[in-house]
XYZ file of C-alpha atoms in Angstrom:
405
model
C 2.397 26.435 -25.581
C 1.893 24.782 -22.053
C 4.242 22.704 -20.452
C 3.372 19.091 -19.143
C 6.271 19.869 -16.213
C 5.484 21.996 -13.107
C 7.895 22.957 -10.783
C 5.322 22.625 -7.583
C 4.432 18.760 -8.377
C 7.606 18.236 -7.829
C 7.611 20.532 -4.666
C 4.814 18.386 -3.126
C 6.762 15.308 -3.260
C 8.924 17.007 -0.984
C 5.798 17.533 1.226
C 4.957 13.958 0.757
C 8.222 12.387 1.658
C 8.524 14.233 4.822
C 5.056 13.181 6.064
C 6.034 9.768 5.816
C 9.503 10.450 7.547
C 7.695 12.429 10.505
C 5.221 9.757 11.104
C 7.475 6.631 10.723
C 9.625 8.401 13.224
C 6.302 9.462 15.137
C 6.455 5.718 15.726
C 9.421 4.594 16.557
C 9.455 7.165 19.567
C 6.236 5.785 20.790
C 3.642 8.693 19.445
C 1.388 5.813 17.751
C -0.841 6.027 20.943
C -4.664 5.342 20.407
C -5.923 8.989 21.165
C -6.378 11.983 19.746
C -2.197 12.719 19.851
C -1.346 9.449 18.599
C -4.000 9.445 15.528
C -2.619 13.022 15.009
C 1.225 11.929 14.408
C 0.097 8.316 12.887
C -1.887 10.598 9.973
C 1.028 11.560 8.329
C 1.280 8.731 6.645
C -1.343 10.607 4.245
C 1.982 11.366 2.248
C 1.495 8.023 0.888
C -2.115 8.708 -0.571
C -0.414 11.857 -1.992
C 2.391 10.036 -3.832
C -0.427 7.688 -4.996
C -2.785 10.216 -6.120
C 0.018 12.230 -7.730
C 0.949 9.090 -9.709
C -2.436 8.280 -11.107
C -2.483 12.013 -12.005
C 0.869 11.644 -13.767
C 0.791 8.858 -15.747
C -2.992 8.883 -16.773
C -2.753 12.588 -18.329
C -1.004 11.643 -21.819
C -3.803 9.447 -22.096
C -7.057 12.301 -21.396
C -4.329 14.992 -23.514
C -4.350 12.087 -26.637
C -7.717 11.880 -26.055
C -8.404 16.048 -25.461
C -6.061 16.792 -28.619
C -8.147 14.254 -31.313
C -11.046 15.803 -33.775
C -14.704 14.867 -32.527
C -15.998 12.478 -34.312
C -16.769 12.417 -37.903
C -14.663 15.045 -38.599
C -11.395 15.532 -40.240
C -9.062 17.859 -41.219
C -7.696 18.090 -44.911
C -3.863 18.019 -45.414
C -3.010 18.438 -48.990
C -4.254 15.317 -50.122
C -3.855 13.321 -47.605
C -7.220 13.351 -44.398
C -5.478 13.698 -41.298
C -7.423 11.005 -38.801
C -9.395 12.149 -35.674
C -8.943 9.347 -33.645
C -6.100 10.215 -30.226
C -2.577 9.547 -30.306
C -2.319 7.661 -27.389
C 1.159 6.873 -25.436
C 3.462 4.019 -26.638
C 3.180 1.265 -23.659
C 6.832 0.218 -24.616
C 7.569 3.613 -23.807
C 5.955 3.936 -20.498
C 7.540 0.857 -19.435
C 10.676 1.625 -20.012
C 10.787 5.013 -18.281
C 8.496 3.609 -15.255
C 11.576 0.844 -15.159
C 14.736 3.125 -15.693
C 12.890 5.775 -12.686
C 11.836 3.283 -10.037
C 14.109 0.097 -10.029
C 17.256 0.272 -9.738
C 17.569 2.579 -6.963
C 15.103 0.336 -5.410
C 17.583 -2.520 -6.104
C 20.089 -0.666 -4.609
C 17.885 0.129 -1.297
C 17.235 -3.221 -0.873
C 20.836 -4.952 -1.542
C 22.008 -2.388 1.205
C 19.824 -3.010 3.846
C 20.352 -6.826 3.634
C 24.473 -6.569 3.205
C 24.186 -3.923 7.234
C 22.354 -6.650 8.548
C 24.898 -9.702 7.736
C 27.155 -7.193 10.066
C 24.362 -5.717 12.282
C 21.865 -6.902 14.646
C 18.322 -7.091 13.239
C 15.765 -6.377 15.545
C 12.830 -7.287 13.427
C 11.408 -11.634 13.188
C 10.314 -11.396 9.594
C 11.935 -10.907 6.072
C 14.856 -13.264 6.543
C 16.336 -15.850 4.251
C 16.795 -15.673 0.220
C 13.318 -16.409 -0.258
C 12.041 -12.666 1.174
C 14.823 -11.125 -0.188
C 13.550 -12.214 -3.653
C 10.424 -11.012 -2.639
C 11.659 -7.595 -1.552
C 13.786 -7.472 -4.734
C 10.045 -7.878 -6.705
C 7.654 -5.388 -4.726
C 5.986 -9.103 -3.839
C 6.697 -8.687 0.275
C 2.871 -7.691 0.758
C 2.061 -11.119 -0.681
C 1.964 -13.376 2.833
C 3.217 -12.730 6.088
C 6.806 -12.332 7.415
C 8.305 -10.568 4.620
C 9.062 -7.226 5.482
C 12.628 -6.435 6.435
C 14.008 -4.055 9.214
C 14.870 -0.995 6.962
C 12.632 -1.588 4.310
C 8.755 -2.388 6.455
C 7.719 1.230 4.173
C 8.151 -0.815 1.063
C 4.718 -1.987 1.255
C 3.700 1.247 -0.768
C 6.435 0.413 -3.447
C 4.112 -3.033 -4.056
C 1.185 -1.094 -4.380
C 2.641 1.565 -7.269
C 4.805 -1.213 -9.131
C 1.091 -2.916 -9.865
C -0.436 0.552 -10.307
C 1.663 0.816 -12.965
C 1.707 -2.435 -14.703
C -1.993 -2.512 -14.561
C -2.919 1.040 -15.927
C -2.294 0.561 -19.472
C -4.440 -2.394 -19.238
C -7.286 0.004 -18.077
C -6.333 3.240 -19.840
C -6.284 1.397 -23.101
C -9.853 -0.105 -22.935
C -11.162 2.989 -21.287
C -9.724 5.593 -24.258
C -10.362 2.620 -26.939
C -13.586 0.694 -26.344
C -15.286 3.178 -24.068
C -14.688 6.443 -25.580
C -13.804 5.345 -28.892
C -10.783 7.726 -28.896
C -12.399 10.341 -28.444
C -12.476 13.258 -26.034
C -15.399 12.022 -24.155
C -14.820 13.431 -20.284
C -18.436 12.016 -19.346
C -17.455 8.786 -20.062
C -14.197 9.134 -18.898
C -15.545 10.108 -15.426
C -18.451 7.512 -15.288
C -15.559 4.622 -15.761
C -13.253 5.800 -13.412
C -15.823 6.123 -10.671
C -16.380 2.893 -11.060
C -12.899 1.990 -10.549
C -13.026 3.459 -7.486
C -15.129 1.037 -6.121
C -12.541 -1.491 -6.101
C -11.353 -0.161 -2.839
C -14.696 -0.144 -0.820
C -15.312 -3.330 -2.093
C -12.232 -5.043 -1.659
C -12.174 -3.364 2.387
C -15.468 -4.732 2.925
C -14.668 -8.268 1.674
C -11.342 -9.026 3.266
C -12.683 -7.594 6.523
C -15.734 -9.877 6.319
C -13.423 -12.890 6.036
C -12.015 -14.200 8.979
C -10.395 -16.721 6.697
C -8.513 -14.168 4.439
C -5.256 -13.836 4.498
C -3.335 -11.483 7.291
C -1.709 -9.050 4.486
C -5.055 -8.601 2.497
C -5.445 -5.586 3.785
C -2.239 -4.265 2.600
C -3.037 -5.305 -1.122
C -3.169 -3.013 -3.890
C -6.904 -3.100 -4.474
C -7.294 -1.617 -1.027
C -5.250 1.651 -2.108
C -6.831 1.887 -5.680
C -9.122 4.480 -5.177
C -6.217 6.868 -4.329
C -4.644 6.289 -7.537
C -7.689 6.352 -10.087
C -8.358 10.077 -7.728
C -5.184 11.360 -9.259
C -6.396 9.608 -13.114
C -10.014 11.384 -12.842
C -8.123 14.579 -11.707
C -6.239 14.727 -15.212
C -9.848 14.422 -16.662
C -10.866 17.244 -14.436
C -8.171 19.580 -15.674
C -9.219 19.746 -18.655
C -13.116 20.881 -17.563
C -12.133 23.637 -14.993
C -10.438 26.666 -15.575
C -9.776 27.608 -11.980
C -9.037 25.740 -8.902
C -8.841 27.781 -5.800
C -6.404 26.973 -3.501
C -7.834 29.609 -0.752
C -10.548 27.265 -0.509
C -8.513 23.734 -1.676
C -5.973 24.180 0.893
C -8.227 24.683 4.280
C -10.561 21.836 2.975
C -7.423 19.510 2.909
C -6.269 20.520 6.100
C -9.655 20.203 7.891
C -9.994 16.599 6.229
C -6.458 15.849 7.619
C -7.398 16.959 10.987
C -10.977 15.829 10.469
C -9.553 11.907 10.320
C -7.521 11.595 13.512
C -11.003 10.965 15.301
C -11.626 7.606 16.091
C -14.122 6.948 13.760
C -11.293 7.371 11.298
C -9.794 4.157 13.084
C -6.884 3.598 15.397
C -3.273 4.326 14.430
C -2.769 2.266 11.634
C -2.984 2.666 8.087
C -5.804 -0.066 7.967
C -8.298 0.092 10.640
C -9.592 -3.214 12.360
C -13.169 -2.141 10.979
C -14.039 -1.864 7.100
C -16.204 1.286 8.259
C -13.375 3.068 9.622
C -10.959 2.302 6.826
C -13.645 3.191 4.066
C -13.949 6.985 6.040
C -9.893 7.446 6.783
C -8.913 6.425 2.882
C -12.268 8.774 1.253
C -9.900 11.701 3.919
C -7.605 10.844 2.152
C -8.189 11.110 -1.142
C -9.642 14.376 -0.437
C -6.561 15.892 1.499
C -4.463 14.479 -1.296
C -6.677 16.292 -3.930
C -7.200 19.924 -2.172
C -3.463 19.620 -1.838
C -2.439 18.692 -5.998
C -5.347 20.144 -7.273
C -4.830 23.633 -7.423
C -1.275 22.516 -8.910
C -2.522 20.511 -11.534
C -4.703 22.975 -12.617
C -3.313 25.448 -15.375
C -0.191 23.130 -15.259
C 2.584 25.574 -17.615
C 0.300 28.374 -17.952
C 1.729 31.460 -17.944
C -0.478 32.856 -15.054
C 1.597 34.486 -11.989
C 1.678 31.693 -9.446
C -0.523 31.908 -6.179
C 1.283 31.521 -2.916
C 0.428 27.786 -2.919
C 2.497 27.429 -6.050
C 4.943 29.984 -5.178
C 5.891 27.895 -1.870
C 5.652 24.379 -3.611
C 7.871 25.901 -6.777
C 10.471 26.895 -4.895
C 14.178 26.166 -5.288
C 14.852 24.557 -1.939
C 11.699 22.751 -2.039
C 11.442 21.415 -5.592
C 15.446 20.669 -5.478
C 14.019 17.697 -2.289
C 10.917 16.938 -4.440
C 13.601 15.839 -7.052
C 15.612 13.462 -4.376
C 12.104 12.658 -2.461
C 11.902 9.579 -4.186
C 15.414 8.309 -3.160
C 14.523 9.828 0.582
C 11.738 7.525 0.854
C 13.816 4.057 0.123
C 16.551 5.425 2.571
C 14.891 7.105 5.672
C 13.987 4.334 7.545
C 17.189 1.939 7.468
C 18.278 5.723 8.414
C 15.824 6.048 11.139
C 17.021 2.642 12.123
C 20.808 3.922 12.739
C 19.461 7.587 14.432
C 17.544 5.621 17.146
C 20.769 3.960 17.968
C 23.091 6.852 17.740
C 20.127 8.989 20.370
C 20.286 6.474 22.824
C 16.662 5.785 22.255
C 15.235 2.495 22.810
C 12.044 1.296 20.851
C 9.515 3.568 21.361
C 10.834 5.969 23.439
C 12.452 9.559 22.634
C 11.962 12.797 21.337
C 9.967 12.623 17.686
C 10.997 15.390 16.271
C 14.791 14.554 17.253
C 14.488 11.899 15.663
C 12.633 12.821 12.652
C 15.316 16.408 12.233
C 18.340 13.845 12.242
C 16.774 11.444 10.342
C 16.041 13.963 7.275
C 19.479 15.501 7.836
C 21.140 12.471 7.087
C 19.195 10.975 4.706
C 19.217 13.667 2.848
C 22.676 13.612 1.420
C 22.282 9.990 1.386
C 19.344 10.383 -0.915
C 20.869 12.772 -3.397
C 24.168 10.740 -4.205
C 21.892 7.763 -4.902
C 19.635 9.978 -6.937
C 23.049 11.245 -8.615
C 23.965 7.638 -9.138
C 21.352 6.148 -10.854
C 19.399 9.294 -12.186
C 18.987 10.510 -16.032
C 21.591 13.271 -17.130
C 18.472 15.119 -17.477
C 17.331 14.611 -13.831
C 20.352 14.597 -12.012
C 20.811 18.137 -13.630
C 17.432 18.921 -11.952
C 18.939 18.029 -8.259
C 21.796 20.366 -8.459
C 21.670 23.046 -5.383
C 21.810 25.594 -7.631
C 19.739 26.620 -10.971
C 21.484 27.570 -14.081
C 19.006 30.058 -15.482
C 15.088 30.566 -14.556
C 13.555 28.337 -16.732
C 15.616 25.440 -15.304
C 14.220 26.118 -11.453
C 10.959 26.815 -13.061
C 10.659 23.915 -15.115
C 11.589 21.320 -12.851
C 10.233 17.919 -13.863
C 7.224 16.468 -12.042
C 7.868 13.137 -13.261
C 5.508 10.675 -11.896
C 5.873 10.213 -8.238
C 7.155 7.506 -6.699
C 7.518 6.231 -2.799
């Protein structure tokens, strides 16, 4: 039988987290320059559309296997007496809600308590996300919601706003996509056709708050802006199930030349939401496709028993998926972290050595990371983020729970 768990989706969280690490710490030094260097470092932030993509990969597949697994219609299958149904078993949303709770909030909770108690005792640099008022809103991934509400040591949690409604909101389009569209049934066409045009959201919703000088400041930080990213990763789990091999000879150097492909200008400045709709429309659809050349050939065959491809065989390994398992708790702690390591280096605000910065920064965070992950973690997963494995199948069958940060 295949396995829904795969040792390398967990691996490229690992990949993920560290991108955003290296280019949050790419900015702090002063890297975030508009030229070809600067748009080079302030890219990394693509782990973000990989966390997002890997997500909407995640959490849409028991849907499209419910779906995959029910008879085609008008037929049935005889059980004794009894006629075993066609339609899909699709996932309990009480479920899904309470695992998408017990993974992401309280160490988020925890994050965010922290950083507010070191800055009663420590200077805060930062103007905005003072007062009880954004701390509530920091405590309820609502900061993105108006201006002046990102802390000091917690400005990354923007992407936290955008998966928290990700996640309320996809039952409330699985279910009428799998029910009313496809009539439970495995229908990939129509599947595919409704998806796409859920990916429209974000073009559309780029080109109207950009085309409104009236519209408020964080628009472009809303979660319809980032939507595509996350119904990429929900087609993916459709696509699967239609193709039996996914090179990652040719995946791989296609993500990599899209990555390199959108530091040009036309890609926009150094910011993850260029001044001009244009320019955002081009760096996101980069993206998206970096994001899937990179999961794709992961997702693909997920628990077969094939020997694993060097792709899979660097992703699934110990050291990396042990930091794919904490990569989650790295990505609520690195930049209060950050924060601290610019102080200890002597370096002012935007001025030192990047990758300094960025090596001390994962080195402490790190252990930082896994004693919160040990804290508030499942038996289950904080076995998973041991340094060592207790027999193969443990290393091998590390989870790839959905991804968070």
């Amino acid at each position: 039988m295949k396995s829904s768990r795969s040792a390398p989706l967990t691996g490229i969280r690992a990949l993920a987290a560290l991108a955003v690490c290296l280019t949050h710490a790419a900015f702090w030094t002063g890297r975030y320059t508009d030229d070809l260097e600067g748009r080079f470092f302030a890219r990394f932030e693509i782990g973000v559309a990989i966390f997002f993509v890997l997500s909407g990969f995640l959490l849409f597949r028991p849907w499209v296997r419910g779906l995959r697994q029910a008879q085609p219609a008008g037929h049935t299958q005889s059980a004794g007496r009894a006629q075993v149904s066609g339609d899909a078993v699709l996932p309990s949303t009480s479920r899904y809600a309470w695992h998408r709770f017990r993974r992401v909030v309280p160490a988020y909770w925890i994050t965010v308590i922290a950083v507010y108690l070191i800055f009663l005792v420590r200077e805060d640099p930062g103007q905005t996300g003072h007062g009880w008022g954004s701390f509530l809103r920091n405590m309820t991934f609502t900061q993105v919601y108006g201006f002046g509400h990102l802390r000091t040591g917690l400005s990354q949690m923007w992407s936290m706003a955008a998966e928290m409604a990700f996640y309320v909101v996809l039952p409330l389009l699985a279910w009428p996509i799998a029910v009313l569209v496809c009539k439970r049934r495995w229908r990939p066409d129509l599947l595919l056709v409704s998806l796409g045009v859920l990916a429209l959201i974000s073009p559309v919703w780029t080109i109207a708050v950009h085309g409104m000088p009236d519209a408020d400041p964080t628009a472009r930080l809303w979660p319809p802006a980032f939507a595509s990213w996350f119904v990429g990763g929900m087609a993916l789990a459709v696509l699967v199930e239609l193709v039996r091999r996914w090179d990652w000879r040719v995946s791989v150097p296609i993500a990599v030349v899209a990555f390199l492909v959108s530091a040009g200008a036309f890609a926009g400045g150094p910011t993850i939401i260029p001044d001009e709709a244009g320019q955002t429309i081009v760096k996101h659809f980069l993206y998206l496709v970096v994001a899937l050349g990179l999961i794709g050939p992961l997702a693909v065959g997920l628990g077969s028993d094939d020997a694993p491809d060097p792709w899979r065989r660097l992703l699934g390994s110990r050291p990396v998926v042990w930091f794919g398992e904490i990569s989650y708790e790295f990505f609520l702690v690195h930049v209060i972290v950050l924060e601290f390591v610019m102080g200890w280096l002597d370096y002012p605000i935007f001025t030192g050595s990047t990758a300094l910065a960025f090596l001390t920064t994962v080195a402490v965070a790190t252990p930082i990371a896994w004693l919160l992950h040990l804290l508030v973690a499942t038996p289950d997963a904080r076995a998973r983020a041991r340094f060592w494995a207790r027999d193969r199948n443990s290393r091998i069958g590390a989870a790839s729970d959905a991804s968070v940060g």
